[in-house]
Short mmCIF file of N, CA and C in Angstrom, two decimals:
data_model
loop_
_atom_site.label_atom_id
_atom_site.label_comp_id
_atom_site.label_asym_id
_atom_site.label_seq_id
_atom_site.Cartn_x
_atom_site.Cartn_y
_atom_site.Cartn_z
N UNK A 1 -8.31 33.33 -33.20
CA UNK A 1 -9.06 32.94 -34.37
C UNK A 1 -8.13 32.42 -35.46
N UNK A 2 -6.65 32.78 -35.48
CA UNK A 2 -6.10 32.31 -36.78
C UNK A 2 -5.68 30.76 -36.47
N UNK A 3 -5.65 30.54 -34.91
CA UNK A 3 -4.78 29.13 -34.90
C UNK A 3 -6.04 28.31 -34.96
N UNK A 4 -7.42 29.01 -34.38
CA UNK A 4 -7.98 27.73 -34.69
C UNK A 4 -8.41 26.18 -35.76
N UNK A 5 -8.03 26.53 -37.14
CA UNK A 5 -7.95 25.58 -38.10
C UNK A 5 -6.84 24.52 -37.50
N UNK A 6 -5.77 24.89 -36.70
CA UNK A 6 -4.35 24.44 -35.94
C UNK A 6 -5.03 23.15 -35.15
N UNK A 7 -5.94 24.01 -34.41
CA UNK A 7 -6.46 23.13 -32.97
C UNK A 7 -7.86 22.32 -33.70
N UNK A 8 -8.55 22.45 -35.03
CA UNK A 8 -9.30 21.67 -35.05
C UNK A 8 -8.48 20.31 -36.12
N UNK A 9 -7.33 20.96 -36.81
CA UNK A 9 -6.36 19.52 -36.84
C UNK A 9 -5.96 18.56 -36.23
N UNK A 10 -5.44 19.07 -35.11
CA UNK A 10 -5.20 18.54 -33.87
C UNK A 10 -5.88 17.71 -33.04
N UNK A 11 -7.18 18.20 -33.10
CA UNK A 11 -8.66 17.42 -32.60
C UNK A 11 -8.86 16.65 -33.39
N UNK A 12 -9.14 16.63 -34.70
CA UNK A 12 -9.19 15.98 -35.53
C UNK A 12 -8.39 14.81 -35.26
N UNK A 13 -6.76 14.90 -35.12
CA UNK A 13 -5.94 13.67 -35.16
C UNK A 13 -5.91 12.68 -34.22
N UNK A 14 -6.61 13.36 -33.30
CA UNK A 14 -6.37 12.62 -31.82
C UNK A 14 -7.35 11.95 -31.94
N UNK A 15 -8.60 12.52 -32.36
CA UNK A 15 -10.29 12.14 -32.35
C UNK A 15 -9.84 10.26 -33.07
N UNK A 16 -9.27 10.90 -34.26
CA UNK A 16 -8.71 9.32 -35.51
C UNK A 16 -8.00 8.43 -34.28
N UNK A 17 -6.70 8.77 -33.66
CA UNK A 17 -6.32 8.13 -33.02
C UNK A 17 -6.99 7.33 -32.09
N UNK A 18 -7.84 8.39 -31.36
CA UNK A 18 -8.54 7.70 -30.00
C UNK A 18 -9.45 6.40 -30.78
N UNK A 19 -10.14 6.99 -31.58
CA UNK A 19 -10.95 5.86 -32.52
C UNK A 19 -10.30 4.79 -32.70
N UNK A 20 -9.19 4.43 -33.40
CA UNK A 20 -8.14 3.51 -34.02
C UNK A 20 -8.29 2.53 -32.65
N UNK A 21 -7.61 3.36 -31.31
CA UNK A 21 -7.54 2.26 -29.94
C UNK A 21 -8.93 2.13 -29.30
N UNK A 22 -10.01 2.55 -29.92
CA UNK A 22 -11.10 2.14 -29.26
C UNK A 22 -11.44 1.02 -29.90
N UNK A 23 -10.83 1.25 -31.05
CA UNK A 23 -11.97 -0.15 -32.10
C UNK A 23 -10.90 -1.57 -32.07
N UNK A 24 -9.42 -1.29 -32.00
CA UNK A 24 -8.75 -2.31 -31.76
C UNK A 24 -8.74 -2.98 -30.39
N UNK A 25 -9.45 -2.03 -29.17
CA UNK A 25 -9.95 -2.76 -27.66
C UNK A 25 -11.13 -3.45 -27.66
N UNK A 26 -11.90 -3.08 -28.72
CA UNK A 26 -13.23 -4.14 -28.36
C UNK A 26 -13.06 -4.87 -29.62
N UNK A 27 -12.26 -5.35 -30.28
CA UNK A 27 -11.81 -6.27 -31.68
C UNK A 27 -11.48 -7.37 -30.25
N UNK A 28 -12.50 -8.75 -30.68
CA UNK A 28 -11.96 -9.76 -29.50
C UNK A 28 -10.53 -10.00 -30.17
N UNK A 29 -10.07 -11.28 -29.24
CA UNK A 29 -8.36 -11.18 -29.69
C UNK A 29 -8.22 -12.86 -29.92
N UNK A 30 -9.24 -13.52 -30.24
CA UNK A 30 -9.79 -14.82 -30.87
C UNK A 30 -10.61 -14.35 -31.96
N UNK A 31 -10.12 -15.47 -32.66
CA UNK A 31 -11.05 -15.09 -34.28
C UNK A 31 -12.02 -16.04 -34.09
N UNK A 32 -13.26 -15.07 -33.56
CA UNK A 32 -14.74 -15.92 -33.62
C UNK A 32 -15.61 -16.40 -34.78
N UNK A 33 -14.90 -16.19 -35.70
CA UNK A 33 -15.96 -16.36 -36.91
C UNK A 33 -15.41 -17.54 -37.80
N UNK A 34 -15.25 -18.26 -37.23
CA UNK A 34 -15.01 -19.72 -37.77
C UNK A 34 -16.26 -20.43 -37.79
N UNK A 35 -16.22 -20.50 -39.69
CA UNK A 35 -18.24 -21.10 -39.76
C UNK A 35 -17.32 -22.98 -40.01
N UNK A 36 -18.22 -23.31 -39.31
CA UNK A 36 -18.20 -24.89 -39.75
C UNK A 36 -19.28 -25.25 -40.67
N UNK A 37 -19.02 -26.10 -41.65
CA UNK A 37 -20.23 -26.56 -42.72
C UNK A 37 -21.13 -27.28 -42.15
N UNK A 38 -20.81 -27.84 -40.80
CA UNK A 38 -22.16 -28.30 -39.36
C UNK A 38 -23.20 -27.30 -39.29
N UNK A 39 -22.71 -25.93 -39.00
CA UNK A 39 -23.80 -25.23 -37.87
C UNK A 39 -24.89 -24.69 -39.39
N UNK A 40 -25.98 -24.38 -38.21
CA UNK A 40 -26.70 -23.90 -39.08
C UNK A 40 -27.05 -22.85 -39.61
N UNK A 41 -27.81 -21.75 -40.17
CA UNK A 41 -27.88 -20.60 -40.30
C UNK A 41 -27.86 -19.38 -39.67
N UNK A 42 -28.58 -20.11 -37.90
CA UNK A 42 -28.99 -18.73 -37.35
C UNK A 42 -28.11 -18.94 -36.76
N UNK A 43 -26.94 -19.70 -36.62
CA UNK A 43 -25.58 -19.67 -35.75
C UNK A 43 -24.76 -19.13 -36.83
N UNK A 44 -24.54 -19.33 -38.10
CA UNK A 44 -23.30 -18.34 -39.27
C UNK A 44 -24.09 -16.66 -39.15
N UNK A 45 -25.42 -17.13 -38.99
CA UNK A 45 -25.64 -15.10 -38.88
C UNK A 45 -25.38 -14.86 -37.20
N UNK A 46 -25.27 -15.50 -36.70
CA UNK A 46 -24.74 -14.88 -35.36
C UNK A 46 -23.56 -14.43 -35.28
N UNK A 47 -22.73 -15.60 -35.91
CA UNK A 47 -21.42 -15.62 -35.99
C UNK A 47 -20.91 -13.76 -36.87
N UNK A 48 -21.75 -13.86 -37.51
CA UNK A 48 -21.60 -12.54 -38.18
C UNK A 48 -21.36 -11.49 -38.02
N UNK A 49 -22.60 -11.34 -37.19
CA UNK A 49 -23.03 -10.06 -36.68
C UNK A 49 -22.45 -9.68 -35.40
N UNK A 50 -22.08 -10.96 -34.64
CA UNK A 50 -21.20 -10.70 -34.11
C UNK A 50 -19.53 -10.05 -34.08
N UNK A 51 -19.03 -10.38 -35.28
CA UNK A 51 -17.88 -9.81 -36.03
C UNK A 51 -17.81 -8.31 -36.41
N UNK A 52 -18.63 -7.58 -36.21
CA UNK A 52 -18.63 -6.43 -36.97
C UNK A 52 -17.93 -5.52 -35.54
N UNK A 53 -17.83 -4.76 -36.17
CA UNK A 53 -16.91 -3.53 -35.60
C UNK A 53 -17.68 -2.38 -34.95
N UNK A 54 -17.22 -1.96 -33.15
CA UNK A 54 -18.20 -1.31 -33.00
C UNK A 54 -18.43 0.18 -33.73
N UNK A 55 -19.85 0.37 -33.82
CA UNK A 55 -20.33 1.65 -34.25
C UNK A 55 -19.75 2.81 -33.71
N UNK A 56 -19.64 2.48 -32.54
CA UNK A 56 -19.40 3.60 -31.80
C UNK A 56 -17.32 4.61 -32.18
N UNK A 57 -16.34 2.93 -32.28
CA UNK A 57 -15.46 4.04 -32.82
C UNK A 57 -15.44 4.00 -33.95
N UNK A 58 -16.45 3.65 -35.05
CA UNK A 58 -16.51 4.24 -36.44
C UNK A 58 -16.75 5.62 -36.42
N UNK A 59 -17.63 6.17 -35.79
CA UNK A 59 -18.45 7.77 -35.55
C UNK A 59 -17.01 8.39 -34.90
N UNK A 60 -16.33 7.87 -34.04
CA UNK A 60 -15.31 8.60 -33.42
C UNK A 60 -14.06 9.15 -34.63
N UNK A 61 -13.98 7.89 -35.20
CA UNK A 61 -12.94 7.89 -36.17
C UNK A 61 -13.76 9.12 -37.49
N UNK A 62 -14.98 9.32 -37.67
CA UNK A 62 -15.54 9.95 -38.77
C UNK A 62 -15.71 11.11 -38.67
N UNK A 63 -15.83 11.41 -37.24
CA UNK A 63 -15.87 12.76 -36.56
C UNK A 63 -14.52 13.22 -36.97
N UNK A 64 -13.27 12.53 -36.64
CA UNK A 64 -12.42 12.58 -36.44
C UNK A 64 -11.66 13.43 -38.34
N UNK A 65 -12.34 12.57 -38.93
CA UNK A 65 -11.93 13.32 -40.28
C UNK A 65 -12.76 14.33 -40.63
N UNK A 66 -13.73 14.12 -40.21
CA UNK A 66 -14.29 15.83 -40.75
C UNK A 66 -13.95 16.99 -39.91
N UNK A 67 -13.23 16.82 -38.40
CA UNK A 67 -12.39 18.05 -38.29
C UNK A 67 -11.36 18.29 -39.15
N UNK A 68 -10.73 17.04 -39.48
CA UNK A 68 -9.53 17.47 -40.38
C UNK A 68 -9.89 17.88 -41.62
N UNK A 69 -11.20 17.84 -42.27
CA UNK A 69 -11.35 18.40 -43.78
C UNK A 69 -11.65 19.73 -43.53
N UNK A 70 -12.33 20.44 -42.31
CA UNK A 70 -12.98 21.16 -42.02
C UNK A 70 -11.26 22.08 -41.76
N UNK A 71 -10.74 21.78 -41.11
CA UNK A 71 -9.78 22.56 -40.98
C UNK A 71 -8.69 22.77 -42.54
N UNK A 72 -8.49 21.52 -43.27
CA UNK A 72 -7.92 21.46 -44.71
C UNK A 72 -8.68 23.00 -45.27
N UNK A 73 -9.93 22.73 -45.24
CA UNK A 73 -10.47 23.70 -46.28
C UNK A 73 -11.02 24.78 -45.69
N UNK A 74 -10.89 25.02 -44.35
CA UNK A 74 -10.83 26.84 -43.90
C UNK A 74 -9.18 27.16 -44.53
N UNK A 75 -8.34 26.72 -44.27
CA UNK A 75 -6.89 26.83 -44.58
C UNK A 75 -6.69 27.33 -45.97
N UNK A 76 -7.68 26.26 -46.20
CA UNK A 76 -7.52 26.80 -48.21
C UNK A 76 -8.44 28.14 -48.65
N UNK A 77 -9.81 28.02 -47.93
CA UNK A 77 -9.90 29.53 -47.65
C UNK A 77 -9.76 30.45 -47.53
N UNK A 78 -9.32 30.75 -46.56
CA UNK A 78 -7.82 31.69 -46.22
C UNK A 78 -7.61 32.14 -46.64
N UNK A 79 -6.65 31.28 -47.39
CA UNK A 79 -5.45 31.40 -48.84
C UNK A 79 -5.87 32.78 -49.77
N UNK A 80 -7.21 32.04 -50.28
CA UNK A 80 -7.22 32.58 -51.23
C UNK A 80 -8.70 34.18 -51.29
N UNK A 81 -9.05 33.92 -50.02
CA UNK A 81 -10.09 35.36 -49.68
C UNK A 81 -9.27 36.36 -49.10
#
């Protein structure tokens, strides 16, 4: 029970990490969002929406910090109970 704040740091960092290389593997590696003053609207909102970043390692990466606050502030807890 005392190391666990240890191991949810730890989880925490890796969780950020794993996130970081999930979101830089599905980041294409051509910059698709080149609007020309040609195309028309529903091609610049494609172009768009296409650009965004997946959801999926945002949540990884978010997870990822609330082990680490979660462990920050049992720690500080602790401390002082």
């Amino acid at each position: 029970m005392i190391a666990a704040p240890y191991y949810l740091l730890a989880t925490g960092i890796l969780l950020i990490v794993l996130g970081v290389i999930f979101a830089a593997a599905m980041r294409p590696t051509i910059d698709k969002t080149h609007i020309d003053p040609r195309m028309s609207n529903k091609q610049i909102k494609k172009q768009l929406e296409n650009a965004d970043g997946s959801p999926a390692a945002a949540i990884v990466i978010l997870l990822g910090f609330v082990l680490c606050g979660v462990s920050v502030i049992w720690r500080v807890v602790r401390v002082f109970v």
